[in-house]
PDB file of C-alpha atoms in Angstrom:
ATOM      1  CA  UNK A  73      -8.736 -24.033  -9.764  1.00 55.00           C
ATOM      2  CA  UNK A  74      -5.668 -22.802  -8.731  1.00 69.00           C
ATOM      3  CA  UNK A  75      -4.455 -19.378  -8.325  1.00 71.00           C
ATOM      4  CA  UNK A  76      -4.595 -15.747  -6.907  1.00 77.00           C
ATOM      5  CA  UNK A  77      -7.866 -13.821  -7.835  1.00 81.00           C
ATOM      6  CA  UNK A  78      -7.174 -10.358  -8.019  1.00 82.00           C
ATOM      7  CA  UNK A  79      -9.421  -7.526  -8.762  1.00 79.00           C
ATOM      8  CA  UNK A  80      -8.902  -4.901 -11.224  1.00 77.00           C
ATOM      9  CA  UNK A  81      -8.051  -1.164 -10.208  1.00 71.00           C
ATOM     10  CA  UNK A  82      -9.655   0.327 -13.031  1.00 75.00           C
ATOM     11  CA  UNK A  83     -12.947  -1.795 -14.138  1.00 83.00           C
ATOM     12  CA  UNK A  84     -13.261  -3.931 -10.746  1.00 82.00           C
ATOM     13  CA  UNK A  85     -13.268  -6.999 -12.620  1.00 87.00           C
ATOM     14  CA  UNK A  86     -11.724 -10.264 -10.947  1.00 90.00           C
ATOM     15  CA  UNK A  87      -9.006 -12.040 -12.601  1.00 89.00           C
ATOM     16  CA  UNK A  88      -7.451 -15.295 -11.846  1.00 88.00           C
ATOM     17  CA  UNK A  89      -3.716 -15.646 -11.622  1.00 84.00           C
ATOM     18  CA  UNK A  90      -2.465 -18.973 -11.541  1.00 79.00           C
ATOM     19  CA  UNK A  91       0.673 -19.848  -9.641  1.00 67.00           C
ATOM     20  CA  UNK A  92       2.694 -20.332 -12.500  1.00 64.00           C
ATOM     21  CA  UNK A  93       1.997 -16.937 -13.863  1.00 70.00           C
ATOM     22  CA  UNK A  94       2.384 -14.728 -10.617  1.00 64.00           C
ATOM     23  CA  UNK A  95       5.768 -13.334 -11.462  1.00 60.00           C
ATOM     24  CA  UNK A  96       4.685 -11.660 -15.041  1.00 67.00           C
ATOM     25  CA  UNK A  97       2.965  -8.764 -15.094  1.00 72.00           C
ATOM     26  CA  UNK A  98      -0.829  -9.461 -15.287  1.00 83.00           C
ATOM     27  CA  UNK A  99      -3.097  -7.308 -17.022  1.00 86.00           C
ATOM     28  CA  UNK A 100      -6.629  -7.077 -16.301  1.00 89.00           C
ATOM     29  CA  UNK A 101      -8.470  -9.577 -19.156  1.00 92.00           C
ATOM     30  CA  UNK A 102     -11.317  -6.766 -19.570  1.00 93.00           C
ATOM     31  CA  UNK A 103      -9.783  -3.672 -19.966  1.00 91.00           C
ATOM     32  CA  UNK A 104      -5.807  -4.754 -20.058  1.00 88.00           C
ATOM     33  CA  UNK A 105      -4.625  -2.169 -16.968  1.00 82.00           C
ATOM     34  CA  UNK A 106      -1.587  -3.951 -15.435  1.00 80.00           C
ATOM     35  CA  UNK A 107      -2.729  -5.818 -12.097  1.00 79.00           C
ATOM     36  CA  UNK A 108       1.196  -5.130 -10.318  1.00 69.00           C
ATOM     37  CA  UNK A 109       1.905  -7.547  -7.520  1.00 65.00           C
ATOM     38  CA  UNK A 110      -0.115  -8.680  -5.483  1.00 67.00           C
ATOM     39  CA  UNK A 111      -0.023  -7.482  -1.762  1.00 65.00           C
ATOM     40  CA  UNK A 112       2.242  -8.975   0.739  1.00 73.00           C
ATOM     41  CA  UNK A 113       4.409 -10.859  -2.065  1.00 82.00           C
ATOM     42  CA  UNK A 114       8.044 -10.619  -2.711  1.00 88.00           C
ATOM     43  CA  UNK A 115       8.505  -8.678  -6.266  1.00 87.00           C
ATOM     44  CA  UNK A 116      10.894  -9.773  -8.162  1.00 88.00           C
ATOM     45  CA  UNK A 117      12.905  -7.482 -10.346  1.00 90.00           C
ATOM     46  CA  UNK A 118      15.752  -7.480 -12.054  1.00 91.00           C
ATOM     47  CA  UNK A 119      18.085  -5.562 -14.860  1.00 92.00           C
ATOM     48  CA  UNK A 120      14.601  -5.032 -16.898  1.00 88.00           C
ATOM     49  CA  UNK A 121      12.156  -3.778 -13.976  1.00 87.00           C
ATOM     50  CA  UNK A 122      14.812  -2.639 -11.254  1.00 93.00           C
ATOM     51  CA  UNK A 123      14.316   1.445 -11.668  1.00 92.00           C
ATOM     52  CA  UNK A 124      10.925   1.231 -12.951  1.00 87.00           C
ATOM     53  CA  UNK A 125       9.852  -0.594  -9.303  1.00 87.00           C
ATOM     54  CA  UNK A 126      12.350   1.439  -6.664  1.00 90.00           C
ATOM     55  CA  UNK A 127      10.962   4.748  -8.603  1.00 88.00           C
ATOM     56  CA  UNK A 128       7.464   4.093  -8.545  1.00 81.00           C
ATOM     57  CA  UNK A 129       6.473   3.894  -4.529  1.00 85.00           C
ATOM     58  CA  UNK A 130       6.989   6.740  -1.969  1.00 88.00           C
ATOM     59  CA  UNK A 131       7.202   3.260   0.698  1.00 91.00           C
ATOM     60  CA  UNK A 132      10.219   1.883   1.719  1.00 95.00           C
ATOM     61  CA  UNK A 133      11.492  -0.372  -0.404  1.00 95.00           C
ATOM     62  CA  UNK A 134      13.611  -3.719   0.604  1.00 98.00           C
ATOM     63  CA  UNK A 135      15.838  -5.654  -1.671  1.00 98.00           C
ATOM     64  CA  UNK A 136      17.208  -8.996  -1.506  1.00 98.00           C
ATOM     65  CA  UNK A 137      20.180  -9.295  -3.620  1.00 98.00           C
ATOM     66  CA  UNK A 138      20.555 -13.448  -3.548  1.00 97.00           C
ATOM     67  CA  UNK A 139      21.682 -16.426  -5.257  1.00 97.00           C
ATOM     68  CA  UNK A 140      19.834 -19.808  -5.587  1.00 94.00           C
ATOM     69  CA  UNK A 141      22.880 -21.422  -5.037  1.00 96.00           C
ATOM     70  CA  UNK A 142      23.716 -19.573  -1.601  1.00 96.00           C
ATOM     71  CA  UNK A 143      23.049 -21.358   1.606  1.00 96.00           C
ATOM     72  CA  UNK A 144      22.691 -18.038   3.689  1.00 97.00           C
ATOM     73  CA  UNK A 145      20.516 -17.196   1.263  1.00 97.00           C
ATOM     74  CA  UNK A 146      17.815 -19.743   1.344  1.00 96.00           C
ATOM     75  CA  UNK A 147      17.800 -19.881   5.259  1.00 96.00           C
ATOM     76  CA  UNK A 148      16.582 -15.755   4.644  1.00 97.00           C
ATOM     77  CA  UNK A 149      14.196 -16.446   2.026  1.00 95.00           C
ATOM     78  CA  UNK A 150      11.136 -17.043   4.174  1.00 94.00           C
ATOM     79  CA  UNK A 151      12.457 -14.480   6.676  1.00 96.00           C
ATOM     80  CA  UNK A 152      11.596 -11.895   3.240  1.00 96.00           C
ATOM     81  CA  UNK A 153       8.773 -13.795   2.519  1.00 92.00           C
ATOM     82  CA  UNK A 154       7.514 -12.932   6.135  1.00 94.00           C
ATOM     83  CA  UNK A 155       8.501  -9.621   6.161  1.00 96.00           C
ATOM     84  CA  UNK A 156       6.539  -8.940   2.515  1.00 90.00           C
ATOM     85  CA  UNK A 157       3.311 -10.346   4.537  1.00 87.00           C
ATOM     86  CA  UNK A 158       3.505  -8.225   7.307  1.00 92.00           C
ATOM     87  CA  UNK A 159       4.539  -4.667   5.557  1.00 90.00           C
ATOM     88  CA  UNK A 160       1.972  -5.388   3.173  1.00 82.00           C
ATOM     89  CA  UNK A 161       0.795  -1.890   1.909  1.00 79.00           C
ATOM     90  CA  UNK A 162       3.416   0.104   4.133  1.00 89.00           C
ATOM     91  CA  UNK A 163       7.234  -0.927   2.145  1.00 90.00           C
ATOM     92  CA  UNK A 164       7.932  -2.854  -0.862  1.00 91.00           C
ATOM     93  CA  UNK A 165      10.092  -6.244  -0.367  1.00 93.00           C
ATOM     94  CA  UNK A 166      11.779  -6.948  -3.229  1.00 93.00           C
ATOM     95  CA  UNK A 167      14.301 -10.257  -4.857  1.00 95.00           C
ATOM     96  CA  UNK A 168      17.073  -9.427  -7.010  1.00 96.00           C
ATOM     97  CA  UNK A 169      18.550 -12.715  -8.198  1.00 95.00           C
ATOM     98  CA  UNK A 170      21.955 -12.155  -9.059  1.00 97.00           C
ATOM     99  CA  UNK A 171      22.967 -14.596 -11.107  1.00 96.00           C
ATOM    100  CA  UNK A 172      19.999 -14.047 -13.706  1.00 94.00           C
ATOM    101  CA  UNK A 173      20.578 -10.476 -13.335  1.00 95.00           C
ATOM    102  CA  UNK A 174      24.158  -8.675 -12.839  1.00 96.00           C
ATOM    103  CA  UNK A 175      24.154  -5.303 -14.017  1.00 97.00           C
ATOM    104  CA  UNK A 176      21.726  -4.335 -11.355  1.00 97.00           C
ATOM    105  CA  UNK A 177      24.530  -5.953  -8.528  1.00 97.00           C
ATOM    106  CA  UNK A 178      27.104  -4.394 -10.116  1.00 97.00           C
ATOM    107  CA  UNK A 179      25.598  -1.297 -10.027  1.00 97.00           C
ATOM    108  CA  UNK A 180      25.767  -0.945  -6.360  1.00 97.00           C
ATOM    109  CA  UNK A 181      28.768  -3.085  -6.063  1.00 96.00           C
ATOM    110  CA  UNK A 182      27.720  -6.399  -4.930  1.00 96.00           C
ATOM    111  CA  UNK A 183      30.239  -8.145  -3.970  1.00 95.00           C
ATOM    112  CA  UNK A 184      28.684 -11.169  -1.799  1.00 96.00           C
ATOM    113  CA  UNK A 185      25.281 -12.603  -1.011  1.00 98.00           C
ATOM    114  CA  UNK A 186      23.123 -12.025   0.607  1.00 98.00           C
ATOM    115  CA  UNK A 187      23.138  -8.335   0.499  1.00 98.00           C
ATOM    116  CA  UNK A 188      20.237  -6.267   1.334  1.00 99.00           C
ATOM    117  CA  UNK A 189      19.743  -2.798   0.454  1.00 99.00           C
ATOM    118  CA  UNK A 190      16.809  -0.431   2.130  1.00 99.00           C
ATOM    119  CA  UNK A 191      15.469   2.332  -0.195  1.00 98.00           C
ATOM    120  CA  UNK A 192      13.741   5.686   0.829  1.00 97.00           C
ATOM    121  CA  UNK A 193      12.707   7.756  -2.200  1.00 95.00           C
ATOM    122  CA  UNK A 194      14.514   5.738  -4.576  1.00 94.00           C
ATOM    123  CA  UNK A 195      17.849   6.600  -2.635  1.00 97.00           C
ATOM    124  CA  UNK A 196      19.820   4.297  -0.874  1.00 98.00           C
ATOM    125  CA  UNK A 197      19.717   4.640   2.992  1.00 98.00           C
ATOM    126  CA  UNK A 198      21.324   1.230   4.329  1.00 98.00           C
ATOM    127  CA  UNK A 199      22.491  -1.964   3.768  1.00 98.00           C
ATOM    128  CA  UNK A 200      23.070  -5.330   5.101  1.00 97.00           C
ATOM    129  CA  UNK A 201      25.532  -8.254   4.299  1.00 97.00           C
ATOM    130  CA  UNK A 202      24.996 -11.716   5.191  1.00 96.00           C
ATOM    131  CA  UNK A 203      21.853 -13.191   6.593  1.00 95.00           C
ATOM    132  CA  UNK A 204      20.987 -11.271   9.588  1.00 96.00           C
ATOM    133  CA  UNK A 205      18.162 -12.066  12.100  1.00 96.00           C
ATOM    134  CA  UNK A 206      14.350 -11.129  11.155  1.00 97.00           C
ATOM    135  CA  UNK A 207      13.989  -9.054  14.194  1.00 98.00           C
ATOM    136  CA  UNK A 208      17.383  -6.555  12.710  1.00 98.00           C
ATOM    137  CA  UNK A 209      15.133  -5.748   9.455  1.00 98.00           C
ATOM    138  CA  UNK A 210      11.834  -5.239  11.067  1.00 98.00           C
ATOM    139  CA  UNK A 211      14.363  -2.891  12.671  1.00 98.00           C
ATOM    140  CA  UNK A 212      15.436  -0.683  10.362  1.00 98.00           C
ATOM    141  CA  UNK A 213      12.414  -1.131   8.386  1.00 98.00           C
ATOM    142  CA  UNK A 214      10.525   0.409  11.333  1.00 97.00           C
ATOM    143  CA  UNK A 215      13.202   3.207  11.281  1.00 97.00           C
ATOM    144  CA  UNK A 216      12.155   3.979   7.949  1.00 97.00           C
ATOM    145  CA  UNK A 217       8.642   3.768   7.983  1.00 94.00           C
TER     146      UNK A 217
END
């Protein structure tokens, strides 16, 4: 079978994901405490999750502000992939797809994509526009770790 096992933080019971299912929240199937995402993936949030995520880690925290549709975007989507693997437990990389979600973008005035905004206790500290190399975010992610 397909899919992520992941174990529960409250019971320790193992729960399969599968692929399809990754990007809703999973609860645990014995004792229902939310699984969050699983370590080293990109979270996706949006006008429903955006605060709740940026507010709830004292880490870093990366966001892609992209479009499906944007060239310069897709060519930096395994870049943030990447970069969610190997800050894994030490800053949050997170997808903000703007054309599913605008009042999040609008919010800090997005006016092109991609854009890429770097968090430090839920406070803006820099930002990016346009698809810059990998080794520019490990960068200033370093700079913030």
């Amino acid at each position: 079978m397909d899919g992520t096992i992941r174990v529960c933080p409250s019971c320790g019971a193992k729960n399969r994901i599968p692929p399809d299912k990754q990007h809703l929240r999973p609860k645990c199937g014995r004792c229902g405490t939310a699984l969050g995402p699983a370590a080293g993936s990109v979270v996706e949030v949006g006008d429903h999750n955006f605060q709740q995520v940026i507010n709830s880690t004292d880490k870093p925290v990366l966001v892609d502000f992209f479009s499906p549709t944007c060239g310069p975007c897709r060519m930096l989507a395994p870049v943030i992939e990447k970069l969610a693997a190997m800050y894994a437990g030490r800053a949050l990389i997170c997808s903000c797809d703007t054309s599913r979600h605008q009042m999040v973008p609008t919010r800090f005035q997005i006016r092109g994509v991609p854009t890429l905004i770097f968090f430090k206790n839920a406070q803006v500290v820099d930002q990016v526009v346009g698809a810059v190399p990998e080794a520019e975010l490990v960068q200033r992610l370093n700079s913030l770790l």
